[in-house]
PDB file of C-alpha atoms in Angstrom:
ATOM      1  CA  MET A   1      -0.251   0.274   0.103  1.00  0.00           C
ATOM      2  CA  MET A   2       1.452   3.322  -0.538  1.00  0.00           C
ATOM      3  CA  LYS A   3       1.875   6.709   2.439  1.00  0.00           C
ATOM      4  CA  PRO A   4       0.326   9.593   1.052  1.00  0.00           C
ATOM      5  CA  ALA A   5       3.896  12.397   1.754  1.00  0.00           C
ATOM      6  CA  PHE A   6       1.938  14.935   3.723  1.00  0.00           C
ATOM      7  CA  GLY A   7       0.212  15.327   7.299  1.00  0.00           C
ATOM      8  CA  LEU A   8      -2.529  14.593   9.476  1.00  0.00           C
ATOM      9  CA  ALA A   9      -5.449  15.022   7.446  1.00  0.00           C
ATOM     10  CA  LEU A  10      -4.738  12.090   5.079  1.00  0.00           C
ATOM     11  CA  ALA A  11      -4.213   9.438   7.783  1.00  0.00           C
ATOM     12  CA  LEU A  12      -7.244   8.455   7.737  1.00  0.00           C
ATOM     13  CA  ILE A  13      -6.425   7.529   3.498  1.00  0.00           C
ATOM     14  CA  ALA A  14      -2.768   6.469   4.680  1.00  0.00           C
ATOM     15  CA  THR A  15      -3.818   3.448   6.469  1.00  0.00           C
ATOM     16  CA  THR A  16      -7.192   2.100   3.998  1.00  0.00           C
ATOM     17  CA  ALA A  17      -6.850   0.182   1.671  1.00  0.00           C
ATOM     18  CA  GLN A  18      -6.445   1.810  -1.657  1.00  0.00           C
ATOM     19  CA  GLY A  19      -9.059   1.657  -3.471  1.00  0.00           C
ATOM     20  CA  GLU A  20     -12.068   1.413  -0.869  1.00  0.00           C
ATOM     21  CA  THR A  21     -15.297   3.413  -1.533  1.00  0.00           C
ATOM     22  CA  ARG A  22     -16.204   5.639   1.839  1.00  0.00           C
ATOM     23  CA  THR A  23     -19.687   6.646   2.477  1.00  0.00           C
ATOM     24  CA  VAL A  24     -19.849  10.459   2.803  1.00  0.00           C
ATOM     25  CA  TYR A  25     -23.170  11.282   5.388  1.00  0.00           C
ATOM     26  CA  ALA A  26     -24.387  14.274   5.742  1.00  0.00           C
ATOM     27  CA  THR A  27     -25.505  14.912   9.730  1.00  0.00           C
ATOM     28  CA  ASP A  28     -27.881  17.478  11.861  1.00  0.00           C
ATOM     29  CA  GLY A  29     -28.229  18.544  14.591  1.00  0.00           C
ATOM     30  CA  ASN A  30     -28.877  15.175  16.539  1.00  0.00           C
ATOM     31  CA  ASP A  31     -26.090  13.389  14.721  1.00  0.00           C
ATOM     32  CA  ASP A  32     -29.212  11.772  12.058  1.00  0.00           C
ATOM     33  CA  ARG A  33     -26.825  10.830   8.914  1.00  0.00           C
ATOM     34  CA  ILE A  34     -27.965  11.011   5.470  1.00  0.00           C
ATOM     35  CA  ALA A  35     -25.686   9.098   3.190  1.00  0.00           C
ATOM     36  CA  ILE A  36     -25.303  11.497   0.525  1.00  0.00           C
ATOM     37  CA  ALA A  37     -22.029  10.286  -1.842  1.00  0.00           C
ATOM     38  CA  THR A  38     -19.128   7.572  -2.082  1.00  0.00           C
ATOM     39  CA  VAL A  39     -15.473   8.173  -2.335  1.00  0.00           C
ATOM     40  CA  THR A  40     -13.492   6.211  -4.104  1.00  0.00           C
ATOM     41  CA  ILE A  41      -9.767   7.064  -3.810  1.00  0.00           C
ATOM     42  CA  ALA A  42      -7.323   4.856  -5.916  1.00  0.00           C
ATOM     43  CA  ASP A  43      -3.109   3.557  -5.729  1.00  0.00           C
ATOM     44  CA  ASP A  44      -2.371   7.883  -7.193  1.00  0.00           C
ATOM     45  CA  GLN A  45      -4.429   9.222  -4.571  1.00  0.00           C
ATOM     46  CA  SER A  46      -6.566  10.611  -7.213  1.00  0.00           C
ATOM     47  CA  TYR A  47     -10.825   9.404  -6.402  1.00  0.00           C
ATOM     48  CA  ARG A  48     -14.129   9.827  -7.616  1.00  0.00           C
ATOM     49  CA  ILE A  49     -17.230  10.574  -6.164  1.00  0.00           C
ATOM     50  CA  ASP A  50     -20.546   9.263  -6.891  1.00  0.00           C
ATOM     51  CA  MET A  51     -24.076  11.266  -5.310  1.00  0.00           C
ATOM     52  CA  ASN A  52     -26.747   8.950  -4.285  1.00  0.00           C
ATOM     53  CA  ASP A  53     -29.443   9.448  -5.993  1.00  0.00           C
ATOM     54  CA  ALA A  54     -31.891   7.928  -3.873  1.00  0.00           C
ATOM     55  CA  ALA A  55     -31.237  10.880  -1.205  1.00  0.00           C
ATOM     56  CA  PHE A  56     -32.261  13.659  -3.602  1.00  0.00           C
ATOM     57  CA  SER A  57     -34.951  15.685  -5.383  1.00  0.00           C
ATOM     58  CA  ASP A  58     -35.064  16.637  -8.637  1.00  0.00           C
ATOM     59  CA  HIS A  59     -35.717  20.958  -8.245  1.00  0.00           C
ATOM     60  CA  PHE A  60     -35.415  23.583 -10.808  1.00  0.00           C
ATOM     61  CA  LEU A  61     -34.318  27.136  -9.511  1.00  0.00           C
ATOM     62  CA  SER A  62     -34.097  29.505 -10.808  1.00  0.00           C
ATOM     63  CA  MET A  63     -33.506  28.620 -14.031  1.00  0.00           C
ATOM     64  CA  ARG A  64     -31.586  24.969 -13.950  1.00  0.00           C
ATOM     65  CA  PRO A  65     -31.993  21.710 -12.396  1.00  0.00           C
ATOM     66  CA  PHE A  66     -30.730  21.089  -8.605  1.00  0.00           C
ATOM     67  CA  LYS A  67     -30.329  18.129  -6.991  1.00  0.00           C
ATOM     68  CA  CYS A  68     -31.796  18.370  -3.150  1.00  0.00           C
ATOM     69  CA  LEU A  69     -32.389  17.533   0.372  1.00  0.00           C
ATOM     70  CA  GLU A  70     -35.004  18.083   1.361  1.00  0.00           C
ATOM     71  CA  GLY A  71     -35.097  18.771   5.082  1.00  0.00           C
ATOM     72  CA  PRO A  72     -37.624  19.892   7.816  1.00  0.00           C
ATOM     73  CA  GLY A  73     -38.033  23.957   6.588  1.00  0.00           C
ATOM     74  CA  LYS A  74     -35.000  23.882   4.447  1.00  0.00           C
ATOM     75  CA  HIS A  75     -33.764  22.290   1.401  1.00  0.00           C
ATOM     76  CA  TRP A  76     -29.367  21.177   1.111  1.00  0.00           C
ATOM     77  CA  CYS A  77     -28.457  21.255  -2.708  1.00  0.00           C
ATOM     78  CA  HIS A  78     -25.842  20.221  -3.899  1.00  0.00           C
ATOM     79  CA  VAL A  79     -23.620  22.328  -5.860  1.00  0.00           C
ATOM     80  CA  PRO A  80     -20.877  20.100  -8.739  1.00  0.00           C
ATOM     81  CA  TYR A  81     -18.195  22.725  -9.008  1.00  0.00           C
ATOM     82  CA  PRO A  82     -18.091  23.509 -12.511  1.00  0.00           C
ATOM     83  CA  TYR A  83     -14.400  23.949 -13.550  1.00  0.00           C
ATOM     84  CA  ASP A  84     -11.517  22.262 -13.742  1.00  0.00           C
ATOM     85  CA  ILE A  85      -9.930  20.666 -10.295  1.00  0.00           C
ATOM     86  CA  LYS A  86      -7.501  17.346  -9.580  1.00  0.00           C
ATOM     87  CA  ARG A  87     -10.000  15.107  -8.325  1.00  0.00           C
ATOM     88  CA  ASN A  88      -6.861  13.889  -6.173  1.00  0.00           C
ATOM     89  CA  ILE A  89      -5.455  13.557  -2.310  1.00  0.00           C
ATOM     90  CA  SER A  90      -2.188  14.121  -2.672  1.00  0.00           C
ATOM     91  CA  ALA A  91      -1.684  17.183  -1.783  1.00  0.00           C
ATOM     92  CA  ASP A  92      -4.587  18.094   0.621  1.00  0.00           C
ATOM     93  CA  LEU A  93      -8.615  17.210   0.467  1.00  0.00           C
ATOM     94  CA  THR A  94      -9.589  20.630  -1.007  1.00  0.00           C
ATOM     95  CA  ASP A  95     -10.778  19.338  -3.864  1.00  0.00           C
ATOM     96  CA  VAL A  96     -13.517  16.735  -2.083  1.00  0.00           C
ATOM     97  CA  GLU A  97     -14.084  19.985   0.140  1.00  0.00           C
ATOM     98  CA  TYR A  98     -14.601  21.074  -3.143  1.00  0.00           C
ATOM     99  CA  ASP A  99     -16.429  18.713  -4.601  1.00  0.00           C
ATOM    100  CA  LEU A 100     -18.594  18.654  -1.790  1.00  0.00           C
ATOM    101  CA  MET A 101     -20.679  22.367  -2.441  1.00  0.00           C
ATOM    102  CA  PHE A 102     -24.291  23.282  -1.253  1.00  0.00           C
ATOM    103  CA  VAL A 103     -26.585  25.508  -1.123  1.00  0.00           C
ATOM    104  CA  TRP A 104     -29.784  25.670   0.841  1.00  0.00           C
ATOM    105  CA  LYS A 105     -33.343  27.438   0.323  1.00  0.00           C
ATOM    106  CA  ASP A 106     -36.390  27.253   2.937  1.00  0.00           C
ATOM    107  CA  ALA A 107     -37.986  24.393   1.281  1.00  0.00           C
ATOM    108  CA  ASP A 108     -41.517  27.010   0.732  1.00  0.00           C
ATOM    109  CA  GLU A 109     -39.028  29.660  -1.794  1.00  0.00           C
ATOM    110  CA  TYR A 110     -39.034  28.860  -5.407  1.00  0.00           C
ATOM    111  CA  GLY A 111     -35.306  30.019  -6.833  1.00  0.00           C
ATOM    112  CA  ILE A 112     -32.665  29.591  -5.072  1.00  0.00           C
ATOM    113  CA  ASN A 113     -29.956  32.368  -3.755  1.00  0.00           C
ATOM    114  CA  MET A 114     -26.372  31.442  -4.242  1.00  0.00           C
ATOM    115  CA  TRP A 115     -25.147  34.091  -1.273  1.00  0.00           C
ATOM    116  CA  ASN A 116     -26.680  30.794   0.745  1.00  0.00           C
ATOM    117  CA  GLY A 117     -23.750  28.710  -0.393  1.00  0.00           C
ATOM    118  CA  VAL A 118     -22.671  25.819   1.640  1.00  0.00           C
ATOM    119  CA  TYR A 119     -18.877  24.274   2.294  1.00  0.00           C
ATOM    120  CA  TYR A 120     -17.617  21.841   4.294  1.00  0.00           C
ATOM    121  CA  ARG A 121     -14.082  22.182   5.811  1.00  0.00           C
ATOM    122  CA  LEU A 122     -12.337  18.850   6.500  1.00  0.00           C
ATOM    123  CA  THR A 123      -9.856  17.777   9.126  1.00  0.00           C
ATOM    124  CA  GLN A 124      -9.606  14.408  10.747  1.00  0.00           C
ATOM    125  CA  THR A 125     -11.598  12.960  13.376  1.00  0.00           C
ATOM    126  CA  ASP A 126     -11.205   9.629  14.982  1.00  0.00           C
ATOM    127  CA  GLY A 127     -10.334   8.334  12.173  1.00  0.00           C
ATOM    128  CA  ARG A 128     -12.155  10.177   9.735  1.00  0.00           C
ATOM    129  CA  LEU A 129     -12.408  12.890   7.901  1.00  0.00           C
ATOM    130  CA  THR A 130     -15.440  15.175   9.441  1.00  0.00           C
ATOM    131  CA  GLY A 131     -16.708  18.712   8.113  1.00  0.00           C
ATOM    132  CA  ALA A 132     -17.234  21.310   9.927  1.00  0.00           C
ATOM    133  CA  LEU A 133     -19.617  24.265   7.796  1.00  0.00           C
ATOM    134  CA  MET A 134     -18.758  26.958   6.411  1.00  0.00           C
ATOM    135  CA  GLU A 135     -20.803  29.691   4.823  1.00  0.00           C
ATOM    136  CA  MET A 136     -20.133  31.438   1.468  1.00  0.00           C
ATOM    137  CA  ASP A 137     -21.800  33.292  -1.630  1.00  0.00           C
ATOM    138  CA  MET A 138     -21.183  31.394  -4.495  1.00  0.00           C
ATOM    139  CA  ASP A 139     -21.360  34.067  -6.824  1.00  0.00           C
ATOM    140  CA  LEU A 140     -17.517  33.825  -6.528  1.00  0.00           C
ATOM    141  CA  LEU A 141     -17.881  31.687  -8.630  1.00  0.00           C
ATOM    142  CA  SER A 142     -20.080  32.408 -10.911  1.00  0.00           C
ATOM    143  CA  ALA A 143     -16.913  32.896 -13.119  1.00  0.00           C
ATOM    144  CA  PRO A 144     -13.930  31.002 -14.222  1.00  0.00           C
ATOM    145  CA  PRO A 145     -11.209  30.883 -12.426  1.00  0.00           C
ATOM    146  CA  ALA A 146      -7.415  32.663 -13.909  1.00  0.00           C
ATOM    147  CA  ALA A 147      -5.978  30.495 -16.022  1.00  0.00           C
ATOM    148  CA  GLY A 148      -3.939  27.692 -14.176  1.00  0.00           C
ATOM    149  CA  GLU A 149      -6.076  28.893 -11.226  1.00  0.00           C
ATOM    150  CA  LEU A 150      -7.574  25.763 -10.047  1.00  0.00           C
ATOM    151  CA  ARG A 151      -8.482  26.872  -6.539  1.00  0.00           C
ATOM    152  CA  PRO A 152     -10.560  30.830  -6.897  1.00  0.00           C
ATOM    153  CA  LEU A 153     -11.771  30.600  -3.012  1.00  0.00           C
ATOM    154  CA  ARG A 154      -9.832  32.624  -0.473  1.00  0.00           C
ATOM    155  CA  ALA A 155      -9.479  31.526   3.772  1.00  0.00           C
ATOM    156  CA  GLN A 156     -10.970  35.096   4.151  1.00  0.00           C
ATOM    157  CA  ASP A 157     -13.987  33.551   1.298  1.00  0.00           C
ATOM    158  CA  LEU A 158     -15.403  31.250   3.972  1.00  0.00           C
ATOM    159  CA  HIS A 159     -17.376  32.178   7.198  1.00  0.00           C
ATOM    160  CA  GLU A 160     -17.416  29.916  10.339  1.00  0.00           C
ATOM    161  CA  SER A 161     -21.709  29.014  11.079  1.00  0.00           C
ATOM    162  CA  ASP A 162     -22.778  28.540  13.916  1.00  0.00           C
ATOM    163  CA  PRO A 163     -23.636  24.828  13.744  1.00  0.00           C
ATOM    164  CA  ASP A 164     -26.864  25.164  16.031  1.00  0.00           C
ATOM    165  CA  GLY A 165     -28.077  27.207  12.635  1.00  0.00           C
ATOM    166  CA  HIS A 166     -28.530  25.242  10.689  1.00  0.00           C
ATOM    167  CA  TRP A 167     -29.786  21.860   9.450  1.00  0.00           C
ATOM    168  CA  LEU A 168     -26.706  19.455   8.108  1.00  0.00           C
ATOM    169  CA  PRO A 169     -23.828  21.006   9.580  1.00  0.00           C
ATOM    170  CA  ARG A 170     -21.489  18.313   9.153  1.00  0.00           C
ATOM    171  CA  LEU A 171     -20.401  15.842   7.362  1.00  0.00           C
ATOM    172  CA  ILE A 172     -18.664  12.751   7.828  1.00  0.00           C
ATOM    173  CA  ILE A 173     -16.290  10.514   5.828  1.00  0.00           C
ATOM    174  CA  GLU A 174     -16.147   7.206   6.913  1.00  0.00           C
TER     175      GLU A 174
END
């Protein structure tokens, strides 16, 4: 098994069999889980995410289709990152974070407001990867990044969130 040459954030990946598929869960304040995707990591540290279509409902919001998790009072709509990324975790988990972005909306809203962006910052916790909810304005991604820039979001674009103020404040990958 190839050991990654990077820090603790990927120790979980280093200790699992390569090619193993892990489940991505969105969790609410009561730690109830929704299996939203699977992540498969290859020997070269590239990965593939497959969204769990059964967990999502189709919505047509603001003139485009979204796959949304329907919750009590809020919907969590997946926003596939529209630009190129390497989908490789040999350096860090940022590509995975970009692949797991959402925007929330009230259940009774017709449209969607892209400033209600949800970004999960991933860290290793108790032998698994845990994503803490950060808020962001998804309008920052409305234009392609500059040539050669794969990661246009900056630390100042992400804002800490009150976990009690959101339906799905955490992700878990195990």
